[in-house]
CSV table of C-alpha atoms in Angstrom, one decimal:
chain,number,residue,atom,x,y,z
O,6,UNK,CA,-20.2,-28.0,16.4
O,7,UNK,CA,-18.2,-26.4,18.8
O,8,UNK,CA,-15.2,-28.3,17.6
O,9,UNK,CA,-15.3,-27.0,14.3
O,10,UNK,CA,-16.1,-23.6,15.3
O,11,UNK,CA,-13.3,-23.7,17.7
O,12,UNK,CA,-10.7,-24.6,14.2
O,13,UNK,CA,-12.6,-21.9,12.2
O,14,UNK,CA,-11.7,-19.2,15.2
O,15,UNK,CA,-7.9,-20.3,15.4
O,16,UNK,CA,-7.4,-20.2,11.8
O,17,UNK,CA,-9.1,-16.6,11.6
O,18,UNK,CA,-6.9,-15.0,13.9
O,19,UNK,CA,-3.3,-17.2,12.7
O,20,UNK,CA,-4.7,-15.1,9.3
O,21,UNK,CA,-4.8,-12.0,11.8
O,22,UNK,CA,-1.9,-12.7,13.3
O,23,UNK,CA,0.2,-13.2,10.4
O,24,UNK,CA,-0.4,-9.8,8.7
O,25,UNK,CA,0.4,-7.7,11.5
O,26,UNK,CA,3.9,-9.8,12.4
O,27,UNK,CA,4.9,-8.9,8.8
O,28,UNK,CA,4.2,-11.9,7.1
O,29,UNK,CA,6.6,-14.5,8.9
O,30,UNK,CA,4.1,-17.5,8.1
O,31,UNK,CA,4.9,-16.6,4.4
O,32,UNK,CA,8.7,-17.5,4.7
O,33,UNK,CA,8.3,-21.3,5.8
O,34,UNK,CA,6.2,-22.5,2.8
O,35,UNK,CA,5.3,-25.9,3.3
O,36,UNK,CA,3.4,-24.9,6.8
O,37,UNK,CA,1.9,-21.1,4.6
O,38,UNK,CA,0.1,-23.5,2.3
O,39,UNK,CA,-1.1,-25.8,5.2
O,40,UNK,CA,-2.4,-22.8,6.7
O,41,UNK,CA,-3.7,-20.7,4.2
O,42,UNK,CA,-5.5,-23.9,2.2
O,43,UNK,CA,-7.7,-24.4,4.9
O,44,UNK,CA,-7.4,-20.6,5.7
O,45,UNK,CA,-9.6,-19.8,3.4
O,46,UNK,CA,-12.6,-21.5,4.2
O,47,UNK,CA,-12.6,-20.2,7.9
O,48,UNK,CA,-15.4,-17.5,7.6
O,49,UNK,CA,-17.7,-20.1,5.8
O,50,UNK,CA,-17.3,-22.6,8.0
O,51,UNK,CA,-18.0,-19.7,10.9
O,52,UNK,CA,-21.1,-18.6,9.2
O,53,UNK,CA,-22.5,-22.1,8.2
O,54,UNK,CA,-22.1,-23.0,11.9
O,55,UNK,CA,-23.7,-19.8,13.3
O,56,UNK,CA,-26.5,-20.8,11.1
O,57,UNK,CA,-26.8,-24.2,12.2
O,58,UNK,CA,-27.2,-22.6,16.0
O,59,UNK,CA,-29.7,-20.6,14.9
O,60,UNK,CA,-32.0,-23.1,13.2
O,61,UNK,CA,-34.5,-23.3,15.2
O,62,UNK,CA,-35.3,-20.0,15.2
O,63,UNK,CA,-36.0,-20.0,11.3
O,64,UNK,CA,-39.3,-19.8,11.1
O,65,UNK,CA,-39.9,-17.2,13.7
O,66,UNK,CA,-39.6,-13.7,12.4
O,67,UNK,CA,-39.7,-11.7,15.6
O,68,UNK,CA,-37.0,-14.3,16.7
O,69,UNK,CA,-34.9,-13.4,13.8
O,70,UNK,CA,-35.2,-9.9,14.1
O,71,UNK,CA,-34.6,-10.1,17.9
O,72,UNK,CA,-31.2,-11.8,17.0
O,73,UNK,CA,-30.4,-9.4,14.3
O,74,UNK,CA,-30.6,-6.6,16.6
O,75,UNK,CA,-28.4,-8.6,19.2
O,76,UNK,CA,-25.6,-8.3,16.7
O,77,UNK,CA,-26.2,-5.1,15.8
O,78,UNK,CA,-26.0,-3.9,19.3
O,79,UNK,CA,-22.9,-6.0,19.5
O,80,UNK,CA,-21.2,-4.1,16.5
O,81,UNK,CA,-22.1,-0.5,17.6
O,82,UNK,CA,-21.0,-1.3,21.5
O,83,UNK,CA,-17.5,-2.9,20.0
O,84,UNK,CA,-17.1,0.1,17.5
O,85,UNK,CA,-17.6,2.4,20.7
O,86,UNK,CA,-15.2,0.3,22.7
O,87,UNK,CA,-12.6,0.3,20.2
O,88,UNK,CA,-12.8,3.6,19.5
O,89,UNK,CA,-11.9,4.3,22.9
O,90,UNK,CA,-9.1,2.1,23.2
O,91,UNK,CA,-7.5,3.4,20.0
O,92,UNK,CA,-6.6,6.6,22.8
O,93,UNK,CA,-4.1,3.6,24.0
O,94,UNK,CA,-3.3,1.8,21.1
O,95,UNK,CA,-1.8,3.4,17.6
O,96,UNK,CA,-4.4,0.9,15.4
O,97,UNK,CA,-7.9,0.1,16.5
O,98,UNK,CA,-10.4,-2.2,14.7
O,99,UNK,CA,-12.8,1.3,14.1
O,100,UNK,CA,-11.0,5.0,13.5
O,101,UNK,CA,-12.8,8.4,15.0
O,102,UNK,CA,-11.1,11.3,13.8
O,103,UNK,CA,-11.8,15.1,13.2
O,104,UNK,CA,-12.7,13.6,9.8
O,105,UNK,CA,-16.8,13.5,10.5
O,106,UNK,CA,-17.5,12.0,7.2
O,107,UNK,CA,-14.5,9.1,7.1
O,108,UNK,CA,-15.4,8.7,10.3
O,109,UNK,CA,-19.2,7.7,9.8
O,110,UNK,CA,-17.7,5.5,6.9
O,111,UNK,CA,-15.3,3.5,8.9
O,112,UNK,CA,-18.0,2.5,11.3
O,113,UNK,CA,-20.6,2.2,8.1
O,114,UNK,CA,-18.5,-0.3,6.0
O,115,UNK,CA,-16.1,-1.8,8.9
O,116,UNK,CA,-12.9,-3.6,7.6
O,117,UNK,CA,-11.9,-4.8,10.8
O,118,UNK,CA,-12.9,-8.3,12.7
O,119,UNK,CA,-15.9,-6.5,13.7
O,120,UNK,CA,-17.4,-6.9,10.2
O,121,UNK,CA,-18.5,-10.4,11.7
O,122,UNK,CA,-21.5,-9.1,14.2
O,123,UNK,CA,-22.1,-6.4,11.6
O,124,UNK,CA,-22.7,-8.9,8.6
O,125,UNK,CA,-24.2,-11.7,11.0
O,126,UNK,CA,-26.8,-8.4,12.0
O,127,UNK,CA,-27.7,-8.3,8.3
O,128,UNK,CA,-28.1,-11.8,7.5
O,129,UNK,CA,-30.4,-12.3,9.9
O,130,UNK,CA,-32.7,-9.2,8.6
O,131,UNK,CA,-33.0,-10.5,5.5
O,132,UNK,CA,-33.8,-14.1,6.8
O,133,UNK,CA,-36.4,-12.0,9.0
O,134,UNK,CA,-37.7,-10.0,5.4
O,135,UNK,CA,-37.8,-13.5,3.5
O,136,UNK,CA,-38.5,-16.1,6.2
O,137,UNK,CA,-42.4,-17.1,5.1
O,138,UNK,CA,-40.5,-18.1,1.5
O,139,UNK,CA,-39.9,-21.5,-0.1
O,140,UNK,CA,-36.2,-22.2,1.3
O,141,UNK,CA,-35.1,-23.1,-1.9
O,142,UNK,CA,-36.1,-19.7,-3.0
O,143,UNK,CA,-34.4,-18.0,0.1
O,144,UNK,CA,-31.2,-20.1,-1.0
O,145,UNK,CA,-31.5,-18.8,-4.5
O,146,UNK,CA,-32.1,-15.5,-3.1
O,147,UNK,CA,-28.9,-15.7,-0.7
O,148,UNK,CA,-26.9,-17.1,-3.8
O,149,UNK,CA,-28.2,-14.1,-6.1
O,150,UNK,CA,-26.6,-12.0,-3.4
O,151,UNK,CA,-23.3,-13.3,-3.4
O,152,UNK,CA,-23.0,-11.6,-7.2
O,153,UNK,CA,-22.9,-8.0,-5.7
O,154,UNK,CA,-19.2,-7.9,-5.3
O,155,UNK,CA,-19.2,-7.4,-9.2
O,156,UNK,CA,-21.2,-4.3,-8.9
O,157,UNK,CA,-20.5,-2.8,-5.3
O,158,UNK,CA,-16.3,-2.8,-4.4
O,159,UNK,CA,-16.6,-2.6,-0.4
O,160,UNK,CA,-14.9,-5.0,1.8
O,161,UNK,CA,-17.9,-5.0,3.6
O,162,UNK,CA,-20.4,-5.9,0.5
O,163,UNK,CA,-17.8,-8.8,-0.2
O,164,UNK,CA,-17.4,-10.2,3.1
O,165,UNK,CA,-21.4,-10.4,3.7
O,166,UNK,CA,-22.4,-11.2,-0.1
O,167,UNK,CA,-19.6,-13.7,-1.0
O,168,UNK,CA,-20.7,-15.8,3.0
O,169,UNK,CA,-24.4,-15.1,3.2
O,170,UNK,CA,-25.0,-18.3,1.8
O,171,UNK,CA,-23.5,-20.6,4.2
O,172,UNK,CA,-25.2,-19.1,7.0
O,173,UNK,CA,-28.4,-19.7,4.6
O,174,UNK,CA,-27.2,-23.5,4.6
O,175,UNK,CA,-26.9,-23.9,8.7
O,176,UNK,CA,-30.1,-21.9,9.0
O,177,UNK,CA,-32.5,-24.0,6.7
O,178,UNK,CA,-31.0,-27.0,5.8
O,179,UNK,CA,-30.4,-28.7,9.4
O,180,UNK,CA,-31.7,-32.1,8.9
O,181,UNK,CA,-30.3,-32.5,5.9
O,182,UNK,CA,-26.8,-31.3,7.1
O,183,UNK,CA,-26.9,-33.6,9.9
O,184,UNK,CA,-28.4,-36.6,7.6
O,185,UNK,CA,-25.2,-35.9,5.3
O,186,UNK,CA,-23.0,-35.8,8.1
O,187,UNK,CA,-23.8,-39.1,9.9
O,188,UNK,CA,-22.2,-41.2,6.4
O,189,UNK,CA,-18.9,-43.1,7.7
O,190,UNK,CA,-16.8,-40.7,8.8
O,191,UNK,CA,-13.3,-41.7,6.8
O,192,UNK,CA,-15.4,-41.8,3.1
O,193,UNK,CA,-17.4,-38.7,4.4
O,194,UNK,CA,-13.1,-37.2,5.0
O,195,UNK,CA,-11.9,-38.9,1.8
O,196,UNK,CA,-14.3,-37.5,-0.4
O,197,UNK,CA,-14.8,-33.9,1.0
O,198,UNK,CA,-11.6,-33.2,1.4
O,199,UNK,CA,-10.0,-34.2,-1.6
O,200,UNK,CA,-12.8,-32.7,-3.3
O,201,UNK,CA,-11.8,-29.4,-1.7
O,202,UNK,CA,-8.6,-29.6,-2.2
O,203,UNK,CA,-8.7,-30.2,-5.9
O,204,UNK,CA,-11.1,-27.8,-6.3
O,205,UNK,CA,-9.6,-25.1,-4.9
O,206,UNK,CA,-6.1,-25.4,-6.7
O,207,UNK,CA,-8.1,-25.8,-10.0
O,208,UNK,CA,-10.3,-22.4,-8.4
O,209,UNK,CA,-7.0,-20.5,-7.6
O,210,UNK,CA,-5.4,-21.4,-10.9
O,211,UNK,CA,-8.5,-20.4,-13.1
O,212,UNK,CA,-9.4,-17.1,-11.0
O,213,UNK,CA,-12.9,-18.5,-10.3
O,214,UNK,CA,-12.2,-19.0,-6.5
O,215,UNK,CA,-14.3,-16.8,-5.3
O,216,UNK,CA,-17.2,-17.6,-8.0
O,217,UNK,CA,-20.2,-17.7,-5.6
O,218,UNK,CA,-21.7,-21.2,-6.8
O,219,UNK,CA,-17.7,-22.4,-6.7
O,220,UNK,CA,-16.8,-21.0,-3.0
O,221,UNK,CA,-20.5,-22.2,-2.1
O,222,UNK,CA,-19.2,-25.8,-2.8
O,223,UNK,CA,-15.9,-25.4,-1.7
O,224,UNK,CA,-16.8,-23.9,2.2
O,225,UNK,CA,-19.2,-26.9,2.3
O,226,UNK,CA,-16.9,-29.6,1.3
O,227,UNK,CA,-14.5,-28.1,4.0
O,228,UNK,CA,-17.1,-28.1,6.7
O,229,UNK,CA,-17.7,-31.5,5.8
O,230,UNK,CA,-14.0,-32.4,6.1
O,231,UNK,CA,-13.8,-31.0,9.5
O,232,UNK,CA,-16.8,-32.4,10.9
O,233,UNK,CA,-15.7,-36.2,9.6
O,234,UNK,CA,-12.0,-35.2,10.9
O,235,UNK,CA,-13.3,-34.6,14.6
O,236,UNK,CA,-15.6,-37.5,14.0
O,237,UNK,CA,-12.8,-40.1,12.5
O,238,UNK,CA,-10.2,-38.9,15.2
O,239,UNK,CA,-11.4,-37.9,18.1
O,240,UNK,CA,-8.3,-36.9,19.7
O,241,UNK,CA,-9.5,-36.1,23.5
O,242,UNK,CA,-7.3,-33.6,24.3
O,243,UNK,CA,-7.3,-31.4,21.1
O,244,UNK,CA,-11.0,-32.1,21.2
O,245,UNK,CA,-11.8,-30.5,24.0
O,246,UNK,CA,-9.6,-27.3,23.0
O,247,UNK,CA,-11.0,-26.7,20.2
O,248,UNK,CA,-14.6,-27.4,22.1
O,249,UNK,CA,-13.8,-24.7,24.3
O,250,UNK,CA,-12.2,-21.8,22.0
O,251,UNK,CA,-15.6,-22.7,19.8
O,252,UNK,CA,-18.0,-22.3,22.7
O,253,UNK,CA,-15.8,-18.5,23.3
O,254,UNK,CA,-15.7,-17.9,20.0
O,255,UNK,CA,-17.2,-14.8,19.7
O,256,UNK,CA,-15.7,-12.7,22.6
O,257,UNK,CA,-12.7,-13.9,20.9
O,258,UNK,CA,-13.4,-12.1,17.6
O,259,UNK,CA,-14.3,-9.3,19.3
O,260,UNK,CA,-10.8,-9.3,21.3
O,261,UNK,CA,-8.0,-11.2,19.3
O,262,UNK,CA,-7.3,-8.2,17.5
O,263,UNK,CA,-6.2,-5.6,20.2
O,264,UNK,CA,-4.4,-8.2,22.1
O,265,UNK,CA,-2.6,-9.1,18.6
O,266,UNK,CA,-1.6,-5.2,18.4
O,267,UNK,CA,-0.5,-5.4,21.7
O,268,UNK,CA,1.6,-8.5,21.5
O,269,UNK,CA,3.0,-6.5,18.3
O,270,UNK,CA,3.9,-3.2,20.0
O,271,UNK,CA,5.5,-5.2,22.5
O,272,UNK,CA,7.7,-7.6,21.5
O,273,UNK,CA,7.6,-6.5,17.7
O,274,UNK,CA,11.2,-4.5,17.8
O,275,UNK,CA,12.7,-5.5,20.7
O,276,UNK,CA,15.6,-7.9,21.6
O,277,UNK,CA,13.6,-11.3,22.3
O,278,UNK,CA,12.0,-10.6,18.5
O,279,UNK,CA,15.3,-10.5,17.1
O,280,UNK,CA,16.1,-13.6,19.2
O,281,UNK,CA,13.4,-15.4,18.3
O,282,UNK,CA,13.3,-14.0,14.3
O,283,UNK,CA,17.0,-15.5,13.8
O,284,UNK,CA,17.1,-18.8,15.5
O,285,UNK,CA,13.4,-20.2,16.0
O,286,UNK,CA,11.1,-21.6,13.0
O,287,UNK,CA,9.8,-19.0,10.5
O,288,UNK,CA,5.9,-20.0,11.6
O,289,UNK,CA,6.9,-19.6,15.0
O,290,UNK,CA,6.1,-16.1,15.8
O,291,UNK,CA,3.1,-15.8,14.3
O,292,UNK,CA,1.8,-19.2,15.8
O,293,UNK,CA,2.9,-18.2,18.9
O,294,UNK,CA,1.2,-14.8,19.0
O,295,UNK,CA,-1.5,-16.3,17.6
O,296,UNK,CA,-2.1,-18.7,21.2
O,297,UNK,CA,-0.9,-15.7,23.0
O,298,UNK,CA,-3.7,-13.3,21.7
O,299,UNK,CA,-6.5,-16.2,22.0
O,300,UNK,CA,-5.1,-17.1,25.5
O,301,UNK,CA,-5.8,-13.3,26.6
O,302,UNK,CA,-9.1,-13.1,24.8
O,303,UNK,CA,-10.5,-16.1,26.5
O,304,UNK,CA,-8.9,-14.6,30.0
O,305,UNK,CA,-10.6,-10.9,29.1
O,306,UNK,CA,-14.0,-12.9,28.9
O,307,UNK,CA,-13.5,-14.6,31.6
O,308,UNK,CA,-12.7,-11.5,33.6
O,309,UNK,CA,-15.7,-9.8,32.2
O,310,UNK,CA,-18.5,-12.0,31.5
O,311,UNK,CA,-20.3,-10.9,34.6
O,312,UNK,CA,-21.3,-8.1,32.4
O,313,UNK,CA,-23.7,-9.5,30.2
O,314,UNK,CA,-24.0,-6.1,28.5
O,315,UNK,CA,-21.2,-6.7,27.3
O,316,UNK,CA,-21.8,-9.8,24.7
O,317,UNK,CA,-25.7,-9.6,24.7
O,318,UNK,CA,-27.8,-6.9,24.3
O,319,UNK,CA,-30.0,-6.3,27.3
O,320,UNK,CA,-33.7,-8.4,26.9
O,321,UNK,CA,-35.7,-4.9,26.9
O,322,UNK,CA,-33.7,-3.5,23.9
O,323,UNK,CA,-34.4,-6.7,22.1
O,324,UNK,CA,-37.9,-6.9,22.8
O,325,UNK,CA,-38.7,-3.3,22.0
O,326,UNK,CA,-36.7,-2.9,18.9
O,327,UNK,CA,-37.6,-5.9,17.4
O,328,UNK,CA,-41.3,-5.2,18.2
O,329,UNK,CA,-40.4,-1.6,16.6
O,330,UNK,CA,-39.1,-2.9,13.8
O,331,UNK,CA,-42.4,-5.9,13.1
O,332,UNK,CA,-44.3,-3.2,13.1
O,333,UNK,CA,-42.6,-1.2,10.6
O,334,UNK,CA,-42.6,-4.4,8.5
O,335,UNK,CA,-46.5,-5.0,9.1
O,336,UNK,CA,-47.1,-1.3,8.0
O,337,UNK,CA,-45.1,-1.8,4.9
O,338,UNK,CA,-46.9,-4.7,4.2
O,339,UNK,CA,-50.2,-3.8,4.6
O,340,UNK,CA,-49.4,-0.8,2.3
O,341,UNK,CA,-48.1,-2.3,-0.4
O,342,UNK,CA,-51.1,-4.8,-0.1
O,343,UNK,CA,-53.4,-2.0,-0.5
O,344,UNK,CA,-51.6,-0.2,-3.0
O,345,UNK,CA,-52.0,-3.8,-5.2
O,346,UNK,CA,-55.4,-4.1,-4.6
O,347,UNK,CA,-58.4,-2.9,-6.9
């Protein structure tokens, strides 16, 4: 699954990439639409295979809440860290400001890349509250969920409602995933992905895109279509690229996007981006900053993944919060049981 994680990552930060160069992708059209059709389904395909990693784990509830309080630690160290390098850099992925109260907000409902750890962190909390449920009735829950949009308008309600239920798939529906998946690979390709192509220009055209039983279907069909890609052609040398920017693809979320507003501050106004804005391709720029910004978010890792600290929260945190936080659930349990009893 690395693979696939590794396309989902590259796509995510071409989006990223994109914006903040002023939207050069957007003047070559033929590549914009390669792009941005598959585009779209990057954050599902992210989330269903951060589910299928975590699997095992479903049925543990302590386990569940240990990991949800892995991300959480995550998001509040990054928020810290990026708070601190906005001192060097005019945007930041969280703003602190003399503002107390927008302040609090920004790191409350993040907007930024960091949303991922923060909405992985609650995901896995509510697999934790509902984990001794029917998994069909967990799915349905997750599903239910993804209506919320309509009644709460944060980015941050969006983004974890509208992809809770692809991490639901990875999580509970392994073996079924994986029985799916081993069909020949070029009808397995055939069918998913003209399935979700079709479906998404007749989504896109009706305004149902976003529907949560519609982009349900559609981020599964394009899993499936990149799975039986990799498996159909396995191309050694792409392969093992995208195997590796998968396996660091979360110190690249957590990076891509100061490197990206570096690259802009850089070499946004000056002579080479004139250069390079008159004579080379129109998706060139953003492509190229693009492999520049995941190039120095791999090396960044490299440099500091000595510090474990840094991408994983320390084993004594984990084990007393979570502890903390089964014994606020057993509490709560046993007094609602008492409170139903005769």
């Amino acid at each position: 699954m690395a693979s696939v994680r590794g396309v989902a990552i590259f796509l995510v930060v071409i989006h990223h990439a994109n914006v903040d160069i002023s939207g050069w992708l957007l003047r070559d059209m033929p590549f914009a639409w390669g792009i941005g059709i598959f585009q779209y389904a990057a954050v599902p395909i992210f989330l269903l295979c951060a589910g299928l990693s975590m699997s095992k784990i479903a049925g543990s509830r302590i386990q569940l809440l240990k990991a949800a309080t892995n991300y959480a630690y995550i998001y509040v160290l990054w928020s810290l860290i990026s708070i601190l390098l906005s001192a060097f850099i005019a945007k930041s992925n969280v703003s602190f400001s003399a503002d107390i109260l927008a302040s609090i907000r920004s790191i409350a409902f993040p907007r930024s890349p960091l949303w991922f750890p923060y909405g992985l962190a609650v995901m896995l909390f509510c697999a934790a509250l509902f984990t001794r449920c029917d998994r069909r009735l967990q799915f349905g829950i997750a599903l239910a969920i993804g209506f919320l949009p309509m009644v709460l308008h944060r980015d941050i309600v969006t983004n974890i409602a509208c992809n809770i239920t692809f991490f639901y798939i990875g999580l509970l529906f392994r073996e079924k995933i994986i029985r799916v998946l081993s069909f020949n690979p070029w009808v397995l390709l055939s069918v998913c992905l003209s399935g979700y192509v079709g479906l998404l220009l007749v989504a896109a055209w009706s305004g149902v895109a976003y529907f949560p039983p519609v982009y349900t279907l559609l981020g599964t069909m394009a899993f499936g279509a990149l799975v039986a890609f990799w498996r159909a052609l396995p191309v050694p040398g792409l392969y093992r690229v995208s195997a590796k920017l998968g396996r660091t693809a979360l110190p690249i979320l957590l990076t891509h996007d100061f490197w990206i507003h570096v690259i802009e501050k850089t070499f946004g106004h000056g002579p080479i981006f004139n250069m390079l804005s008159e004579q080379a391709p129109r998706w060139f720029l953003p492509l190229a900053a693009t492999v520049l910004a995941m190039t120095m978010s791999i090396l960044t890792y490299e440099a500091l993944k000595r510090f474990r600290w840094l991408f994983m929260a320390p084993r004594s945190l984990l084990l007393h919060v979570s502890n903390w936080l089964m014994r606020i659930y057993m509490a709560t349990r046993g007094l609602t049981v008492r409170k139903a009893a005769p």
